[in-house]
XYZ file of C-alpha atoms in Angstrom:
478
model
C 22.862 -35.047 -13.120
C 21.987 -31.403 -11.734
C 19.308 -30.575 -9.087
C 17.251 -33.000 -7.010
C 16.454 -36.320 -9.008
C 12.604 -37.635 -9.563
C 13.841 -40.942 -8.863
C 16.946 -42.406 -7.143
C 17.447 -46.229 -8.699
C 19.610 -48.645 -6.645
C 20.892 -52.038 -6.867
C 22.313 -53.863 -3.711
C 24.449 -56.674 -3.072
C 25.174 -59.574 -3.895
C 25.620 -59.024 -7.925
C 28.645 -59.291 -10.023
C 31.469 -57.140 -9.710
C 32.579 -57.136 -13.403
C 30.687 -54.387 -14.977
C 27.784 -52.165 -14.278
C 24.235 -53.069 -13.865
C 22.859 -53.445 -17.238
C 19.236 -53.465 -16.398
C 19.418 -50.496 -14.160
C 21.291 -48.739 -16.740
C 18.667 -49.272 -19.305
C 15.753 -48.037 -17.079
C 17.856 -44.906 -16.065
C 18.217 -44.120 -19.828
C 14.405 -44.420 -20.565
C 13.681 -42.173 -17.566
C 16.016 -39.640 -18.907
C 14.709 -40.055 -22.498
C 11.354 -39.467 -21.140
C 12.359 -36.064 -19.381
C 12.760 -37.271 -15.688
C 15.940 -36.437 -13.565
C 17.731 -39.739 -12.270
C 20.164 -40.705 -9.855
C 21.409 -44.423 -10.464
C 23.531 -45.840 -7.915
C 25.540 -49.295 -7.873
C 25.348 -49.986 -4.112
C 27.020 -53.194 -5.101
C 30.219 -52.087 -6.136
C 30.074 -49.289 -3.591
C 30.373 -52.006 -0.682
C 32.543 -54.468 -2.401
C 34.985 -51.787 -3.020
C 34.712 -50.452 0.557
C 35.005 -53.941 2.130
C 36.936 -55.759 -0.587
C 40.067 -56.438 1.786
C 37.854 -58.196 4.582
C 34.540 -59.231 3.066
C 35.453 -59.530 -0.506
C 34.831 -63.137 -0.380
C 31.230 -62.513 0.399
C 30.924 -61.512 -3.403
C 32.041 -64.917 -4.639
C 28.821 -66.198 -6.639
C 29.068 -69.542 -4.590
C 28.451 -67.850 -1.239
C 24.896 -67.206 -0.359
C 24.684 -67.332 3.534
C 25.453 -63.862 4.456
C 22.563 -62.739 1.929
C 19.851 -65.267 2.055
C 20.058 -66.581 5.450
C 17.697 -64.276 8.222
C 20.014 -65.334 10.856
C 23.065 -64.016 9.062
C 21.665 -60.808 7.823
C 21.776 -58.891 10.765
C 25.473 -59.489 11.055
C 25.808 -58.958 7.401
C 24.371 -55.283 7.851
C 26.440 -54.735 11.215
C 29.738 -55.611 9.049
C 29.064 -52.578 6.768
C 28.996 -50.162 9.629
C 28.354 -46.611 8.804
C 28.521 -47.202 5.067
C 25.494 -49.018 5.556
C 23.806 -45.904 7.149
C 25.394 -43.671 4.527
C 23.490 -45.648 1.658
C 20.247 -45.224 3.653
C 20.599 -41.460 3.944
C 21.225 -40.794 0.063
C 18.155 -42.767 -0.612
C 15.842 -41.540 2.022
C 17.149 -37.942 2.214
C 18.313 -37.200 -1.140
C 15.362 -35.435 -2.306
C 14.012 -37.973 -4.651
C 10.139 -38.788 -4.324
C 10.706 -42.239 -5.580
C 13.286 -44.770 -4.874
C 13.659 -48.101 -7.166
C 15.119 -51.094 -6.444
C 16.680 -53.803 -8.728
C 15.938 -57.186 -7.393
C 17.257 -60.752 -7.810
C 16.590 -63.926 -5.698
C 19.918 -63.470 -3.761
C 19.582 -59.618 -2.782
C 16.060 -59.727 -1.967
C 16.411 -59.894 1.901
C 18.907 -56.984 1.891
C 16.896 -55.232 -0.104
C 13.733 -55.491 2.148
C 15.602 -54.242 4.917
C 17.115 -51.333 3.026
C 13.561 -50.485 1.916
C 11.993 -50.693 5.392
C 15.079 -48.239 6.747
C 14.480 -45.990 3.786
C 10.868 -45.810 4.803
C 11.462 -45.272 8.576
C 13.881 -42.404 7.612
C 11.465 -40.729 5.091
C 7.850 -42.141 5.236
C 6.721 -39.971 2.251
C 8.904 -41.583 -0.230
C 7.426 -44.030 -2.679
C 9.231 -47.410 -3.102
C 9.091 -49.179 -6.393
C 10.938 -52.459 -7.603
C 11.459 -54.507 -10.558
C 13.877 -57.183 -11.792
C 13.840 -61.060 -12.163
C 12.514 -61.285 -8.524
C 9.576 -59.085 -8.849
C 7.952 -61.493 -11.595
C 5.980 -63.878 -9.655
C 3.385 -63.451 -7.054
C 5.389 -65.698 -4.660
C 8.448 -63.627 -5.118
C 6.324 -60.482 -4.328
C 4.811 -61.801 -1.471
C 8.170 -62.077 0.473
C 7.885 -58.274 0.938
C 5.630 -56.984 3.524
C 2.332 -55.509 1.851
C 2.731 -51.880 2.599
C 6.395 -51.820 1.944
C 6.721 -51.655 -1.970
C 4.231 -49.258 -3.452
C 4.474 -51.015 -6.726
C 6.381 -53.766 -8.619
C 7.298 -53.429 -12.282
C 6.886 -56.897 -13.592
C 8.774 -57.975 -17.165
C 10.434 -55.580 -19.301
C 11.169 -52.403 -17.427
C 11.565 -49.354 -19.559
C 8.264 -48.321 -20.558
C 6.482 -49.711 -17.537
C 8.865 -47.792 -15.215
C 8.358 -44.447 -17.013
C 4.662 -44.685 -17.027
C 4.996 -45.927 -13.362
C 6.877 -42.889 -12.196
C 4.518 -40.614 -14.049
C 1.350 -42.020 -12.158
C 3.117 -42.144 -8.884
C 4.117 -38.119 -9.420
C 0.771 -37.471 -10.540
C -0.970 -39.154 -7.794
C -2.708 -41.594 -10.184
C -3.421 -45.261 -9.537
C -0.283 -47.219 -10.286
C -2.294 -50.493 -11.096
C -3.724 -48.597 -14.185
C -0.002 -49.003 -15.735
C 0.309 -52.118 -17.804
C 3.116 -54.382 -16.392
C 2.825 -52.917 -12.810
C 1.625 -55.014 -9.540
C 1.258 -54.439 -5.940
C 2.125 -57.236 -3.781
C -0.446 -60.005 -4.797
C -2.767 -57.697 -6.658
C -3.570 -58.654 -10.334
C -1.583 -56.872 -12.952
C -2.571 -55.655 -16.408
C -0.486 -57.558 -18.740
C 2.130 -55.633 -20.747
C 3.309 -56.823 -24.215
C 7.192 -56.619 -24.793
C 8.473 -53.806 -26.917
C 9.091 -55.308 -30.544
C 10.842 -51.969 -31.673
C 14.054 -52.300 -29.264
C 15.639 -49.358 -31.412
C 13.185 -47.212 -29.462
C 14.865 -47.457 -26.210
C 17.702 -45.075 -25.526
C 20.884 -47.271 -25.018
C 22.656 -47.159 -21.514
C 25.349 -44.524 -21.433
C 26.461 -45.695 -17.943
C 27.074 -41.955 -16.920
C 26.088 -42.875 -13.400
C 28.899 -45.205 -12.828
C 32.402 -45.047 -12.267
C 33.737 -47.684 -14.559
C 37.240 -47.764 -13.007
C 35.497 -49.377 -10.038
C 34.579 -52.503 -11.742
C 36.776 -55.700 -11.695
C 36.922 -55.931 -15.416
C 37.146 -53.364 -18.306
C 34.215 -55.116 -20.014
C 30.952 -53.171 -20.575
C 27.597 -55.303 -20.789
C 26.071 -55.043 -24.280
C 22.745 -56.390 -25.378
C 21.538 -57.016 -28.897
C 18.629 -59.142 -28.325
C 16.360 -60.117 -25.592
C 14.524 -63.670 -25.365
C 15.199 -66.889 -26.733
C 13.757 -69.162 -29.397
C 14.675 -72.371 -27.600
C 12.369 -73.785 -25.034
C 14.943 -75.797 -22.546
C 13.186 -77.293 -19.664
C 15.403 -76.222 -16.967
C 15.662 -72.528 -17.995
C 13.302 -69.869 -16.824
C 14.966 -67.109 -19.146
C 12.379 -67.691 -21.890
C 9.427 -66.830 -19.602
C 10.971 -64.314 -17.791
C 12.481 -62.315 -20.629
C 9.600 -62.666 -23.080
C 9.483 -63.376 -26.691
C 12.373 -62.922 -28.821
C 13.049 -59.403 -30.039
C 16.348 -57.713 -31.383
C 17.835 -54.240 -31.962
C 19.117 -53.234 -35.415
C 22.619 -53.414 -36.269
C 22.897 -49.646 -36.804
C 21.528 -49.013 -33.292
C 23.802 -51.634 -31.613
C 26.800 -50.154 -33.831
C 26.053 -46.665 -32.523
C 26.272 -47.597 -28.767
C 29.329 -49.363 -29.650
C 30.908 -46.224 -31.025
C 29.624 -44.121 -28.299
C 31.405 -46.186 -25.616
C 34.588 -46.267 -27.591
C 34.644 -42.438 -28.058
C 33.125 -41.254 -24.723
C 33.954 -44.115 -22.315
C 37.207 -45.267 -23.779
C 35.919 -48.766 -23.642
C 36.901 -51.331 -26.214
C 35.738 -54.480 -24.359
C 32.266 -55.819 -24.150
C 30.302 -58.762 -22.921
C 27.311 -59.535 -24.817
C 24.571 -60.274 -22.409
C 22.221 -61.877 -25.171
C 20.829 -65.203 -23.939
C 22.405 -66.575 -27.102
C 23.690 -65.307 -30.229
C 23.164 -68.346 -32.587
C 19.632 -67.171 -32.984
C 20.408 -63.748 -34.201
C 22.994 -64.187 -36.797
C 20.736 -61.916 -39.237
C 21.711 -59.009 -37.110
C 24.913 -59.952 -35.618
C 26.665 -60.607 -38.887
C 25.842 -57.168 -40.476
C 27.020 -55.578 -37.202
C 30.132 -57.440 -37.549
C 30.715 -56.132 -40.918
C 29.956 -52.525 -39.797
C 32.646 -52.993 -37.049
C 35.273 -54.428 -39.493
C 34.469 -51.818 -42.073
C 34.845 -48.933 -39.583
C 38.265 -50.369 -38.392
C 36.863 -50.568 -34.614
C 39.475 -52.321 -32.709
C 37.210 -53.938 -30.132
C 37.045 -57.121 -28.313
C 33.866 -58.900 -27.007
C 32.848 -62.247 -25.775
C 29.037 -63.920 -25.924
C 26.858 -66.824 -25.141
C 25.970 -69.040 -27.967
C 24.099 -72.335 -28.570
C 25.029 -75.317 -30.689
C 23.984 -74.755 -34.236
C 24.823 -75.572 -37.686
C 24.678 -71.880 -38.507
C 27.814 -71.400 -36.785
C 29.756 -72.320 -39.942
C 33.582 -71.788 -40.361
C 32.644 -68.481 -42.561
C 30.461 -67.307 -39.893
C 32.937 -67.910 -36.921
C 35.615 -66.328 -38.844
C 33.633 -63.169 -39.328
C 32.602 -62.986 -35.391
C 36.344 -63.248 -34.799
C 37.495 -60.582 -37.418
C 34.956 -58.338 -35.762
C 36.683 -58.734 -32.282
C 34.945 -61.846 -30.744
C 37.458 -63.669 -28.449
C 35.343 -66.152 -26.446
C 31.985 -67.967 -26.842
C 30.341 -69.690 -23.987
C 27.947 -72.734 -24.809
C 25.289 -74.266 -22.636
C 26.625 -77.674 -23.308
C 24.879 -78.966 -20.176
C 25.045 -82.687 -20.584
C 27.106 -85.166 -22.661
C 24.218 -87.697 -22.606
C 21.811 -87.743 -25.598
C 19.121 -88.862 -23.446
C 19.347 -86.039 -20.938
C 19.623 -83.565 -23.740
C 16.193 -84.819 -24.860
C 15.046 -84.253 -21.533
C 16.265 -80.645 -21.254
C 14.820 -80.168 -24.696
C 18.205 -78.844 -25.912
C 17.313 -79.558 -29.614
C 20.651 -81.145 -30.139
C 23.086 -83.944 -29.574
C 26.671 -84.652 -27.944
C 28.117 -85.365 -31.582
C 26.710 -82.141 -32.675
C 28.110 -80.217 -29.689
C 31.375 -81.665 -30.497
C 31.303 -80.779 -33.903
C 30.509 -77.005 -33.203
C 33.142 -76.568 -30.452
C 35.687 -78.082 -33.032
C 34.700 -75.534 -35.689
C 35.011 -72.887 -32.963
C 38.444 -73.892 -31.996
C 39.479 -73.938 -35.521
C 38.385 -70.412 -35.855
C 40.698 -69.546 -33.345
C 37.886 -68.277 -30.693
C 38.324 -69.634 -27.168
C 35.324 -71.861 -25.902
C 34.017 -72.029 -22.667
C 31.052 -74.355 -21.666
C 28.587 -74.767 -19.266
C 27.317 -78.245 -17.422
C 24.363 -79.128 -15.326
C 24.463 -82.423 -13.479
C 21.616 -83.970 -11.707
C 18.809 -83.004 -14.087
C 15.445 -85.084 -13.100
C 15.657 -88.334 -14.592
C 19.527 -88.371 -15.066
C 20.886 -91.889 -14.101
C 24.207 -92.793 -13.298
C 24.801 -94.160 -16.812
C 23.766 -90.768 -18.237
C 26.254 -89.036 -15.577
C 29.113 -91.433 -16.808
C 28.300 -90.567 -20.472
C 28.868 -86.607 -19.284
C 32.179 -87.501 -17.425
C 33.348 -89.456 -20.796
C 32.280 -86.453 -22.945
C 34.208 -84.090 -20.881
C 37.366 -85.776 -21.050
C 37.107 -86.972 -24.686
C 36.549 -83.168 -25.622
C 38.918 -81.711 -23.343
C 40.910 -80.063 -26.139
C 37.917 -78.166 -27.282
C 36.885 -76.259 -24.192
C 39.358 -73.954 -22.059
C 37.227 -73.295 -19.167
C 34.207 -74.235 -17.507
C 31.986 -71.108 -17.235
C 29.370 -72.501 -14.799
C 29.218 -76.075 -13.315
C 26.089 -76.512 -11.512
C 23.698 -79.352 -10.126
C 20.620 -78.917 -11.530
C 18.128 -76.194 -9.537
C 14.455 -76.460 -10.079
C 13.869 -72.541 -10.437
C 10.519 -70.770 -10.633
C 9.014 -70.148 -14.120
C 11.052 -73.164 -15.937
C 9.047 -75.782 -17.679
C 10.544 -78.239 -14.778
C 9.433 -75.749 -12.073
C 6.066 -75.272 -13.535
C 5.253 -78.901 -14.331
C 7.278 -80.758 -11.526
C 4.992 -84.009 -11.560
C 5.776 -84.462 -15.131
C 9.579 -84.885 -14.369
C 8.976 -86.956 -11.367
C 9.995 -84.041 -8.732
C 8.488 -84.748 -5.563
C 7.095 -81.850 -3.167
C 9.543 -80.117 -0.573
C 8.666 -78.298 2.602
C 12.229 -76.461 2.549
C 10.804 -73.422 0.788
C 13.885 -71.326 1.614
C 16.020 -73.678 -0.071
C 13.570 -75.015 -2.556
C 15.512 -74.662 -5.527
C 18.350 -77.123 -4.315
C 15.826 -79.071 -1.914
C 14.175 -81.072 -4.411
C 14.137 -84.841 -4.883
C 12.548 -87.064 -7.576
C 10.957 -90.494 -7.380
C 14.044 -91.981 -9.111
C 16.411 -91.440 -6.187
C 17.878 -87.929 -7.133
C 18.695 -86.231 -4.130
C 20.561 -83.290 -3.026
C 23.200 -85.515 -1.384
C 23.372 -87.553 -4.850
C 23.779 -84.217 -6.902
C 26.337 -83.056 -4.526
C 28.334 -85.957 -4.895
C 28.147 -86.101 -8.767
C 29.063 -82.357 -8.623
C 32.048 -83.317 -6.638
C 32.999 -85.726 -9.214
C 32.778 -83.455 -12.163
C 35.019 -80.792 -10.138
C 37.677 -83.624 -9.528
C 37.833 -84.369 -13.273
C 38.051 -80.690 -14.364
C 40.936 -80.277 -11.719
C 42.572 -83.169 -13.248
C 42.305 -81.894 -16.777
C 43.529 -78.529 -15.641
C 40.203 -76.886 -16.550
C 39.276 -73.787 -14.248
C 35.847 -73.669 -13.073
C 34.394 -69.897 -12.845
C 31.205 -70.489 -11.196
C 29.374 -73.543 -9.399
C 26.654 -73.896 -6.911
C 28.754 -76.539 -5.147
C 28.761 -74.441 -1.907
C 25.371 -73.607 -1.564
C 24.478 -77.462 -2.324
C 27.044 -78.263 0.297
C 25.728 -75.866 2.713
C 22.123 -77.096 2.285
C 22.837 -80.821 3.037
C 24.971 -79.599 6.227
C 21.857 -77.481 7.398
C 19.268 -80.171 6.300
C 18.336 -81.736 9.339
C 18.338 -78.289 11.333
C 16.582 -76.411 8.770
C 13.615 -75.285 10.405
C 15.764 -73.792 13.397
C 18.196 -71.988 10.993
C 16.370 -70.651 8.272
């Protein structure tokens, strides 16, 4: 970037350190495609690398308290010292008329404080924000009414371009579809069906050597055709749409030739729904002789035949992660997983026979899960231990906004809770499912996996343990 940017894009911790932020990179590419000058900064990796030796454990995905507890946040900011002020100065005094923030549920509190300080340092700057934590009115209300000039709600590329144009021209941001202000109503914006019209991310803003893996995030499709009741991705991501194989192949070739990258993490919600594009893409990779390696999320499906899996492996797929969630058919029906435990076993066996590594995700304590159901999951994990190598995510069930169970809690027997700061983990149901019960079940699964020598990559064990510890003094601490 040369000269003063029109807009300064930023993401704050906590966020993963494995690779650059995909959403921010896509928005930056869209703005450049529209002719704007952009500075995109990953302050998450900046702070992680600056304080890795002393505070690196804060970026463990199971650690929440330094980021989400109001009582802890001043100490978190103080620990960053001059680096925090350096970050504020870049945003406030770098010449950009607009500063945009990428929000998630864990970085909202730090983001709000940074926004406030940027506004103090430069009252003329416009603040915009988007991401998963801008989707609902409840999430947007966390931010003081006059702090954020506009929120981008949903798919961000076109809405952000039009919003930047409106702000620079002095027009009303609420005239832009997909833009909201605090709790003001917004004009709905349909997702872009032609995903090939978006410029793919080049990651030119990011020093790729700073990340903890050599993998670049890559997305082929957005949205999901399934309707699992515990997941909010279908609602947040919009209807299913996909890029074309040639467009994705051009991006892969760009990264191989320009960024010297050959390792990719497909960020699609699951690839099983998109084999009509993925298989031609695999053949392009094979025919071009590109030596690349990639991993992806997948759903249990009869479409993952030995022939399909062999093609994926030949094109560089080394690991597939499956949202198994439960070994109980009754719980799988409650989750609307559209499969059963035996079908899951069959798919995982086919994956192993294709010499592709298999990771799985498990959720315990879904509303309505009985002890008998839980024992079925333990038995399934042990019986199928030779079919999966690691646990990608092991979580107690959270009731999240915009999921089916979050939108219709009464249908699943979920009782109201007043613990709004911890509402995702604080819920109980009328069948005796409590945070304490879920914590105990989660511990049992951890113990089983330790005995089976199966690593666990991510778990909400510690946040759930922290909630139960603080429950009695909740109102004083949070």
